[in-house]
Amino acid sequence: MGQNVRIDTADVSDAEQILKLQYLCYQGEAALYNDYGIAPLTQSLDSLRDEFETHTVLVARLGDEVVGSVRGVVEDGVARIGRLIVHPRLQGHGLGTRLLNAVEDKLAHAESFELFTGHRSEDNLRLYARLGYAEARVERVGPRLSLVYLTKATSLAA
């Protein structure tokens, strides 16, 4: 099934599908921390549309359906990657890895990559470690949630 999925640059017309998928995908994270007020679940459609002005936004498509997405922006030489999402029915087939590799390729002019996940998000932490990311710092953002920031040098820095 994964081979039929293609990854392209998103169009702002994809924003609604991306946002619906984001809401679906972050339910598990919210449950893990018992916090349904996390940013991915409270983001507005207008806010997401605004990100298209500044961010590289990629989507994974199965036919016309958006089944995955990731976005990133380069600030001060650091490519900040976020909102890596894969539809639950397609998880575990390497699509998250393909999306992360694709956004890294698009942002390869940066000096390093940075992303973050919640401290209890074991699957995410395993994926990022497998792809060469190392823990850089942990920020406590609430009574139940700490964010683990991970970094990786780009091939430019290597």
mmCIF file with all atom_site columns, C-alpha atoms in Angstrom:
data_model
loop_
_atom_site.group_PDB
_atom_site.id
_atom_site.type_symbol
_atom_site.label_atom_id
_atom_site.label_alt_id
_atom_site.label_comp_id
_atom_site.label_asym_id
_atom_site.label_entity_id
_atom_site.label_seq_id
_atom_site.pdbx_PDB_ins_code
_atom_site.Cartn_x
_atom_site.Cartn_y
_atom_site.Cartn_z
_atom_site.occupancy
_atom_site.B_iso_or_equiv
_atom_site.pdbx_formal_charge
_atom_site.auth_seq_id
_atom_site.auth_comp_id
_atom_site.auth_asym_id
_atom_site.auth_atom_id
_atom_site.pdbx_PDB_model_num
ATOM 1   C CA . MET A 1 1   ? 0.000  0.000  0.000  1.00 0.00 ? 1   MET A CA 1
ATOM 2   C CA . GLY A 1 2   ? 2.849  2.410  0.851  1.00 0.00 ? 2   GLY A CA 1
ATOM 3   C CA . GLN A 1 3   ? 4.152  2.397  -2.714 1.00 0.00 ? 3   GLN A CA 1
ATOM 4   C CA . ASN A 1 4   ? 0.900  3.901  -4.040 1.00 0.00 ? 4   ASN A CA 1
ATOM 5   C CA . VAL A 1 5   ? 1.348  6.861  -1.729 1.00 0.00 ? 5   VAL A CA 1
ATOM 6   C CA . ARG A 1 6   ? 3.068  9.835  -3.332 1.00 0.00 ? 6   ARG A CA 1
ATOM 7   C CA . ILE A 1 7   ? 4.639  12.744 -1.502 1.00 0.00 ? 7   ILE A CA 1
ATOM 8   C CA . ASP A 1 8   ? 4.343  16.252 -2.922 1.00 0.00 ? 8   ASP A CA 1
ATOM 9   C CA . THR A 1 9   ? 4.444  19.857 -1.870 1.00 0.00 ? 9   THR A CA 1
ATOM 10  C CA . ALA A 1 10  ? 1.055  20.745 -0.425 1.00 0.00 ? 10  ALA A CA 1
ATOM 11  C CA . ASP A 1 11  ? -1.142 23.427 -1.879 1.00 0.00 ? 11  ASP A CA 1
ATOM 12  C CA . VAL A 1 12  ? -3.074 25.796 0.379  1.00 0.00 ? 12  VAL A CA 1
ATOM 13  C CA . SER A 1 13  ? -6.211 24.058 -0.947 1.00 0.00 ? 13  SER A CA 1
ATOM 14  C CA . ASP A 1 14  ? -5.013 20.965 0.999  1.00 0.00 ? 14  ASP A CA 1
ATOM 15  C CA . ALA A 1 15  ? -5.174 22.870 4.311  1.00 0.00 ? 15  ALA A CA 1
ATOM 16  C CA . GLU A 1 16  ? -8.616 21.595 5.321  1.00 0.00 ? 16  GLU A CA 1
ATOM 17  C CA . GLN A 1 17  ? -7.685 17.931 4.719  1.00 0.00 ? 17  GLN A CA 1
ATOM 18  C CA . ILE A 1 18  ? -4.370 18.422 6.550  1.00 0.00 ? 18  ILE A CA 1
ATOM 19  C CA . LEU A 1 19  ? -6.122 19.996 9.536  1.00 0.00 ? 19  LEU A CA 1
ATOM 20  C CA . LYS A 1 20  ? -8.714 17.180 9.749  1.00 0.00 ? 20  LYS A CA 1
ATOM 21  C CA . LEU A 1 21  ? -5.920 14.597 9.613  1.00 0.00 ? 21  LEU A CA 1
ATOM 22  C CA . GLN A 1 22  ? -3.954 16.534 12.225 1.00 0.00 ? 22  GLN A CA 1
ATOM 23  C CA . TYR A 1 23  ? -6.973 16.466 14.579 1.00 0.00 ? 23  TYR A CA 1
ATOM 24  C CA . LEU A 1 24  ? -7.334 12.721 14.038 1.00 0.00 ? 24  LEU A CA 1
ATOM 25  C CA . CYS A 1 25  ? -3.635 11.942 14.478 1.00 0.00 ? 25  CYS A CA 1
ATOM 26  C CA . TYR A 1 26  ? -3.091 13.995 17.615 1.00 0.00 ? 26  TYR A CA 1
ATOM 27  C CA . GLN A 1 27  ? -5.982 12.405 19.576 1.00 0.00 ? 27  GLN A CA 1
ATOM 28  C CA . GLY A 1 28  ? -3.611 9.676  20.764 1.00 0.00 ? 28  GLY A CA 1
ATOM 29  C CA . GLU A 1 29  ? -1.022 12.209 21.905 1.00 0.00 ? 29  GLU A CA 1
ATOM 30  C CA . ALA A 1 30  ? -3.686 14.185 23.744 1.00 0.00 ? 30  ALA A CA 1
ATOM 31  C CA . ALA A 1 31  ? -4.920 11.025 25.484 1.00 0.00 ? 31  ALA A CA 1
ATOM 32  C CA . LEU A 1 32  ? -1.360 10.055 26.437 1.00 0.00 ? 32  LEU A CA 1
ATOM 33  C CA . TYR A 1 33  ? -0.970 13.332 28.334 1.00 0.00 ? 33  TYR A CA 1
ATOM 34  C CA . ASN A 1 34  ? -4.641 13.812 29.227 1.00 0.00 ? 34  ASN A CA 1
ATOM 35  C CA . ASP A 1 35  ? -4.449 17.241 27.572 1.00 0.00 ? 35  ASP A CA 1
ATOM 36  C CA . TYR A 1 36  ? -6.786 18.035 24.697 1.00 0.00 ? 36  TYR A CA 1
ATOM 37  C CA . GLY A 1 37  ? -5.636 21.653 24.585 1.00 0.00 ? 37  GLY A CA 1
ATOM 38  C CA . ILE A 1 38  ? -2.363 20.849 22.789 1.00 0.00 ? 38  ILE A CA 1
ATOM 39  C CA . ALA A 1 39  ? -1.526 23.166 19.882 1.00 0.00 ? 39  ALA A CA 1
ATOM 40  C CA . PRO A 1 40  ? -2.174 20.645 17.049 1.00 0.00 ? 40  PRO A CA 1
ATOM 41  C CA . LEU A 1 41  ? -5.756 20.181 18.328 1.00 0.00 ? 41  LEU A CA 1
ATOM 42  C CA . THR A 1 42  ? -6.476 23.876 18.768 1.00 0.00 ? 42  THR A CA 1
ATOM 43  C CA . GLN A 1 43  ? -4.925 25.193 15.554 1.00 0.00 ? 43  GLN A CA 1
ATOM 44  C CA . SER A 1 44  ? -7.374 27.064 13.325 1.00 0.00 ? 44  SER A CA 1
ATOM 45  C CA . LEU A 1 45  ? -7.706 26.627 9.584  1.00 0.00 ? 45  LEU A CA 1
ATOM 46  C CA . ASP A 1 46  ? -6.628 30.261 9.053  1.00 0.00 ? 46  ASP A CA 1
ATOM 47  C CA . SER A 1 47  ? -3.527 29.700 11.166 1.00 0.00 ? 47  SER A CA 1
ATOM 48  C CA . LEU A 1 48  ? -2.638 26.617 9.122  1.00 0.00 ? 48  LEU A CA 1
ATOM 49  C CA . ARG A 1 49  ? -3.248 28.498 5.859  1.00 0.00 ? 49  ARG A CA 1
ATOM 50  C CA . ASP A 1 50  ? -0.904 31.252 7.102  1.00 0.00 ? 50  ASP A CA 1
ATOM 51  C CA . GLU A 1 51  ? 1.863  28.669 7.582  1.00 0.00 ? 51  GLU A CA 1
ATOM 52  C CA . PHE A 1 52  ? 1.884  28.064 3.826  1.00 0.00 ? 52  PHE A CA 1
ATOM 53  C CA . GLU A 1 53  ? 3.435  31.565 3.474  1.00 0.00 ? 53  GLU A CA 1
ATOM 54  C CA . THR A 1 54  ? 6.449  30.718 5.629  1.00 0.00 ? 54  THR A CA 1
ATOM 55  C CA . HIS A 1 55  ? 6.741  26.922 5.839  1.00 0.00 ? 55  HIS A CA 1
ATOM 56  C CA . THR A 1 56  ? 7.515  24.070 3.499  1.00 0.00 ? 56  THR A CA 1
ATOM 57  C CA . VAL A 1 57  ? 4.383  21.915 3.743  1.00 0.00 ? 57  VAL A CA 1
ATOM 58  C CA . LEU A 1 58  ? 4.422  18.400 2.298  1.00 0.00 ? 58  LEU A CA 1
ATOM 59  C CA . VAL A 1 59  ? 1.595  15.908 1.971  1.00 0.00 ? 59  VAL A CA 1
ATOM 60  C CA . ALA A 1 60  ? 1.382  12.191 1.322  1.00 0.00 ? 60  ALA A CA 1
ATOM 61  C CA . ARG A 1 61  ? -1.489 11.335 -0.997 1.00 0.00 ? 61  ARG A CA 1
ATOM 62  C CA . LEU A 1 62  ? -3.258 8.065  -1.608 1.00 0.00 ? 62  LEU A CA 1
ATOM 63  C CA . GLY A 1 63  ? -5.280 8.957  -4.686 1.00 0.00 ? 63  GLY A CA 1
ATOM 64  C CA . ASP A 1 64  ? -6.922 12.278 -3.774 1.00 0.00 ? 64  ASP A CA 1
ATOM 65  C CA . GLU A 1 65  ? -6.838 11.651 -0.029 1.00 0.00 ? 65  GLU A CA 1
ATOM 66  C CA . VAL A 1 66  ? -4.227 13.350 2.151  1.00 0.00 ? 66  VAL A CA 1
ATOM 67  C CA . VAL A 1 67  ? -2.927 10.508 4.376  1.00 0.00 ? 67  VAL A CA 1
ATOM 68  C CA . GLY A 1 68  ? 0.129  12.210 5.823  1.00 0.00 ? 68  GLY A CA 1
ATOM 69  C CA . SER A 1 69  ? 1.817  15.563 6.191  1.00 0.00 ? 69  SER A CA 1
ATOM 70  C CA . VAL A 1 70  ? 4.838  17.314 7.643  1.00 0.00 ? 70  VAL A CA 1
ATOM 71  C CA . ARG A 1 71  ? 6.022  20.903 7.691  1.00 0.00 ? 71  ARG A CA 1
ATOM 72  C CA . GLY A 1 72  ? 9.193  22.771 8.344  1.00 0.00 ? 72  GLY A CA 1
ATOM 73  C CA . VAL A 1 73  ? 10.736 26.207 8.318  1.00 0.00 ? 73  VAL A CA 1
ATOM 74  C CA . VAL A 1 74  ? 14.365 27.347 8.450  1.00 0.00 ? 74  VAL A CA 1
ATOM 75  C CA . GLU A 1 75  ? 15.120 29.936 11.154 1.00 0.00 ? 75  GLU A CA 1
ATOM 76  C CA . ASP A 1 76  ? 18.675 31.049 11.927 1.00 0.00 ? 76  ASP A CA 1
ATOM 77  C CA . GLY A 1 77  ? 20.141 28.091 10.038 1.00 0.00 ? 77  GLY A CA 1
ATOM 78  C CA . VAL A 1 78  ? 17.984 25.531 11.883 1.00 0.00 ? 78  VAL A CA 1
ATOM 79  C CA . ALA A 1 79  ? 15.295 23.612 9.999  1.00 0.00 ? 79  ALA A CA 1
ATOM 80  C CA . ARG A 1 80  ? 12.455 23.261 12.509 1.00 0.00 ? 80  ARG A CA 1
ATOM 81  C CA . ILE A 1 81  ? 10.342 20.280 11.497 1.00 0.00 ? 81  ILE A CA 1
ATOM 82  C CA . GLY A 1 82  ? 6.912  19.689 12.942 1.00 0.00 ? 82  GLY A CA 1
ATOM 83  C CA . ARG A 1 83  ? 3.462  18.192 12.698 1.00 0.00 ? 83  ARG A CA 1
ATOM 84  C CA . LEU A 1 84  ? 4.624  14.904 11.187 1.00 0.00 ? 84  LEU A CA 1
ATOM 85  C CA . ILE A 1 85  ? 1.357  12.995 10.832 1.00 0.00 ? 85  ILE A CA 1
ATOM 86  C CA . VAL A 1 86  ? 0.328  9.731  9.187  1.00 0.00 ? 86  VAL A CA 1
ATOM 87  C CA . HIS A 1 87  ? -3.227 8.420  9.021  1.00 0.00 ? 87  HIS A CA 1
ATOM 88  C CA . PRO A 1 88  ? -3.645 5.710  11.698 1.00 0.00 ? 88  PRO A CA 1
ATOM 89  C CA . ARG A 1 89  ? -4.555 3.051  9.130  1.00 0.00 ? 89  ARG A CA 1
ATOM 90  C CA . LEU A 1 90  ? -1.243 3.628  7.299  1.00 0.00 ? 90  LEU A CA 1
ATOM 91  C CA . GLN A 1 91  ? 1.058  3.834  10.313 1.00 0.00 ? 91  GLN A CA 1
ATOM 92  C CA . GLY A 1 92  ? 3.862  1.297  10.600 1.00 0.00 ? 92  GLY A CA 1
ATOM 93  C CA . HIS A 1 93  ? 4.576  1.126  6.855  1.00 0.00 ? 93  HIS A CA 1
ATOM 94  C CA . GLY A 1 94  ? 7.438  3.632  6.632  1.00 0.00 ? 94  GLY A CA 1
ATOM 95  C CA . LEU A 1 95  ? 5.369  6.617  5.529  1.00 0.00 ? 95  LEU A CA 1
ATOM 96  C CA . GLY A 1 96  ? 6.499  8.764  8.476  1.00 0.00 ? 96  GLY A CA 1
ATOM 97  C CA . THR A 1 97  ? 10.115 8.024  7.530  1.00 0.00 ? 97  THR A CA 1
ATOM 98  C CA . ARG A 1 98  ? 9.432  8.922  3.877  1.00 0.00 ? 98  ARG A CA 1
ATOM 99  C CA . LEU A 1 99  ? 7.788  12.219 4.871  1.00 0.00 ? 99  LEU A CA 1
ATOM 100 C CA . LEU A 1 100 ? 10.604 13.121 7.270  1.00 0.00 ? 100 LEU A CA 1
ATOM 101 C CA . ASN A 1 101 ? 13.250 12.289 4.643  1.00 0.00 ? 101 ASN A CA 1
ATOM 102 C CA . ALA A 1 102 ? 11.366 14.360 2.051  1.00 0.00 ? 102 ALA A CA 1
ATOM 103 C CA . VAL A 1 103 ? 11.153 17.459 4.251  1.00 0.00 ? 103 VAL A CA 1
ATOM 104 C CA . GLU A 1 104 ? 14.825 17.054 5.216  1.00 0.00 ? 104 GLU A CA 1
ATOM 105 C CA . ASP A 1 105 ? 15.682 17.004 1.487  1.00 0.00 ? 105 ASP A CA 1
ATOM 106 C CA . LYS A 1 106 ? 13.677 20.215 0.926  1.00 0.00 ? 106 LYS A CA 1
ATOM 107 C CA . LEU A 1 107 ? 15.331 21.953 3.882  1.00 0.00 ? 107 LEU A CA 1
ATOM 108 C CA . ALA A 1 108 ? 18.834 20.532 3.373  1.00 0.00 ? 108 ALA A CA 1
ATOM 109 C CA . HIS A 1 109 ? 20.269 24.062 2.969  1.00 0.00 ? 109 HIS A CA 1
ATOM 110 C CA . ALA A 1 110 ? 19.963 24.475 6.758  1.00 0.00 ? 110 ALA A CA 1
ATOM 111 C CA . GLU A 1 111 ? 22.830 23.733 9.150  1.00 0.00 ? 111 GLU A CA 1
ATOM 112 C CA . SER A 1 112 ? 20.806 21.353 11.297 1.00 0.00 ? 112 SER A CA 1
ATOM 113 C CA . PHE A 1 113 ? 17.356 19.843 11.783 1.00 0.00 ? 113 PHE A CA 1
ATOM 114 C CA . GLU A 1 114 ? 15.314 20.125 14.961 1.00 0.00 ? 114 GLU A CA 1
ATOM 115 C CA . LEU A 1 115 ? 12.022 18.556 15.953 1.00 0.00 ? 115 LEU A CA 1
ATOM 116 C CA . PHE A 1 116 ? 10.232 17.752 19.183 1.00 0.00 ? 116 PHE A CA 1
ATOM 117 C CA . THR A 1 117 ? 7.774  15.309 20.639 1.00 0.00 ? 117 THR A CA 1
ATOM 118 C CA . GLY A 1 118 ? 6.226  14.616 24.008 1.00 0.00 ? 118 GLY A CA 1
ATOM 119 C CA . HIS A 1 119 ? 8.336  12.753 26.579 1.00 0.00 ? 119 HIS A CA 1
ATOM 120 C CA . ARG A 1 120 ? 5.916  9.779  26.657 1.00 0.00 ? 120 ARG A CA 1
ATOM 121 C CA . SER A 1 121 ? 5.656  9.441  22.865 1.00 0.00 ? 121 SER A CA 1
ATOM 122 C CA . GLU A 1 122 ? 7.822  6.330  22.663 1.00 0.00 ? 122 GLU A CA 1
ATOM 123 C CA . ASP A 1 123 ? 7.049  5.465  19.033 1.00 0.00 ? 123 ASP A CA 1
ATOM 124 C CA . ASN A 1 124 ? 8.049  8.958  17.913 1.00 0.00 ? 124 ASN A CA 1
ATOM 125 C CA . LEU A 1 125 ? 11.217 8.921  20.012 1.00 0.00 ? 125 LEU A CA 1
ATOM 126 C CA . ARG A 1 126 ? 12.202 5.520  18.546 1.00 0.00 ? 126 ARG A CA 1
ATOM 127 C CA . LEU A 1 127 ? 11.552 6.707  14.985 1.00 0.00 ? 127 LEU A CA 1
ATOM 128 C CA . TYR A 1 128 ? 13.601 9.876  15.414 1.00 0.00 ? 128 TYR A CA 1
ATOM 129 C CA . ALA A 1 129 ? 16.496 8.010  17.067 1.00 0.00 ? 129 ALA A CA 1
ATOM 130 C CA . ARG A 1 130 ? 16.503 5.486  14.217 1.00 0.00 ? 130 ARG A CA 1
ATOM 131 C CA . LEU A 1 131 ? 16.711 8.371  11.724 1.00 0.00 ? 131 LEU A CA 1
ATOM 132 C CA . GLY A 1 132 ? 19.753 9.897  13.419 1.00 0.00 ? 132 GLY A CA 1
ATOM 133 C CA . TYR A 1 133 ? 18.193 12.449 15.763 1.00 0.00 ? 133 TYR A CA 1
ATOM 134 C CA . ALA A 1 134 ? 19.723 12.908 19.222 1.00 0.00 ? 134 ALA A CA 1
ATOM 135 C CA . GLU A 1 135 ? 18.076 14.395 22.293 1.00 0.00 ? 135 GLU A CA 1
ATOM 136 C CA . ALA A 1 136 ? 19.218 18.000 22.756 1.00 0.00 ? 136 ALA A CA 1
ATOM 137 C CA . ARG A 1 137 ? 17.032 19.278 25.601 1.00 0.00 ? 137 ARG A CA 1
ATOM 138 C CA . VAL A 1 138 ? 13.777 18.714 27.475 1.00 0.00 ? 138 VAL A CA 1
ATOM 139 C CA . GLU A 1 139 ? 11.332 21.535 28.215 1.00 0.00 ? 139 GLU A CA 1
ATOM 140 C CA . ARG A 1 140 ? 8.568  21.112 30.760 1.00 0.00 ? 140 ARG A CA 1
ATOM 141 C CA . VAL A 1 141 ? 5.483  22.813 29.309 1.00 0.00 ? 141 VAL A CA 1
ATOM 142 C CA . GLY A 1 142 ? 2.848  21.715 31.787 1.00 0.00 ? 142 GLY A CA 1
ATOM 143 C CA . PRO A 1 143 ? 2.183  19.476 34.764 1.00 0.00 ? 143 PRO A CA 1
ATOM 144 C CA . ARG A 1 144 ? 1.770  16.410 32.534 1.00 0.00 ? 144 ARG A CA 1
ATOM 145 C CA . LEU A 1 145 ? 3.892  17.270 29.507 1.00 0.00 ? 145 LEU A CA 1
ATOM 146 C CA . SER A 1 146 ? 7.539  17.800 28.745 1.00 0.00 ? 146 SER A CA 1
ATOM 147 C CA . LEU A 1 147 ? 8.749  18.287 25.184 1.00 0.00 ? 147 LEU A CA 1
ATOM 148 C CA . VAL A 1 148 ? 11.851 16.426 24.073 1.00 0.00 ? 148 VAL A CA 1
ATOM 149 C CA . TYR A 1 149 ? 13.782 18.402 21.442 1.00 0.00 ? 149 TYR A CA 1
ATOM 150 C CA . LEU A 1 150 ? 15.960 16.344 19.122 1.00 0.00 ? 150 LEU A CA 1
ATOM 151 C CA . THR A 1 151 ? 18.533 17.543 16.610 1.00 0.00 ? 151 THR A CA 1
ATOM 152 C CA . LYS A 1 152 ? 20.506 16.180 13.699 1.00 0.00 ? 152 LYS A CA 1
ATOM 153 C CA . ALA A 1 153 ? 23.195 17.747 11.543 1.00 0.00 ? 153 ALA A CA 1
ATOM 154 C CA . THR A 1 154 ? 22.434 18.191 7.856  1.00 0.00 ? 154 THR A CA 1
ATOM 155 C CA . SER A 1 155 ? 24.794 16.863 5.213  1.00 0.00 ? 155 SER A CA 1
ATOM 156 C CA . LEU A 1 156 ? 26.083 20.454 4.848  1.00 0.00 ? 156 LEU A CA 1
ATOM 157 C CA . ALA A 1 157 ? 27.300 20.394 8.436  1.00 0.00 ? 157 ALA A CA 1
ATOM 158 C CA . ALA A 1 158 ? 28.730 16.880 8.191  1.00 0.00 ? 158 ALA A CA 1
#
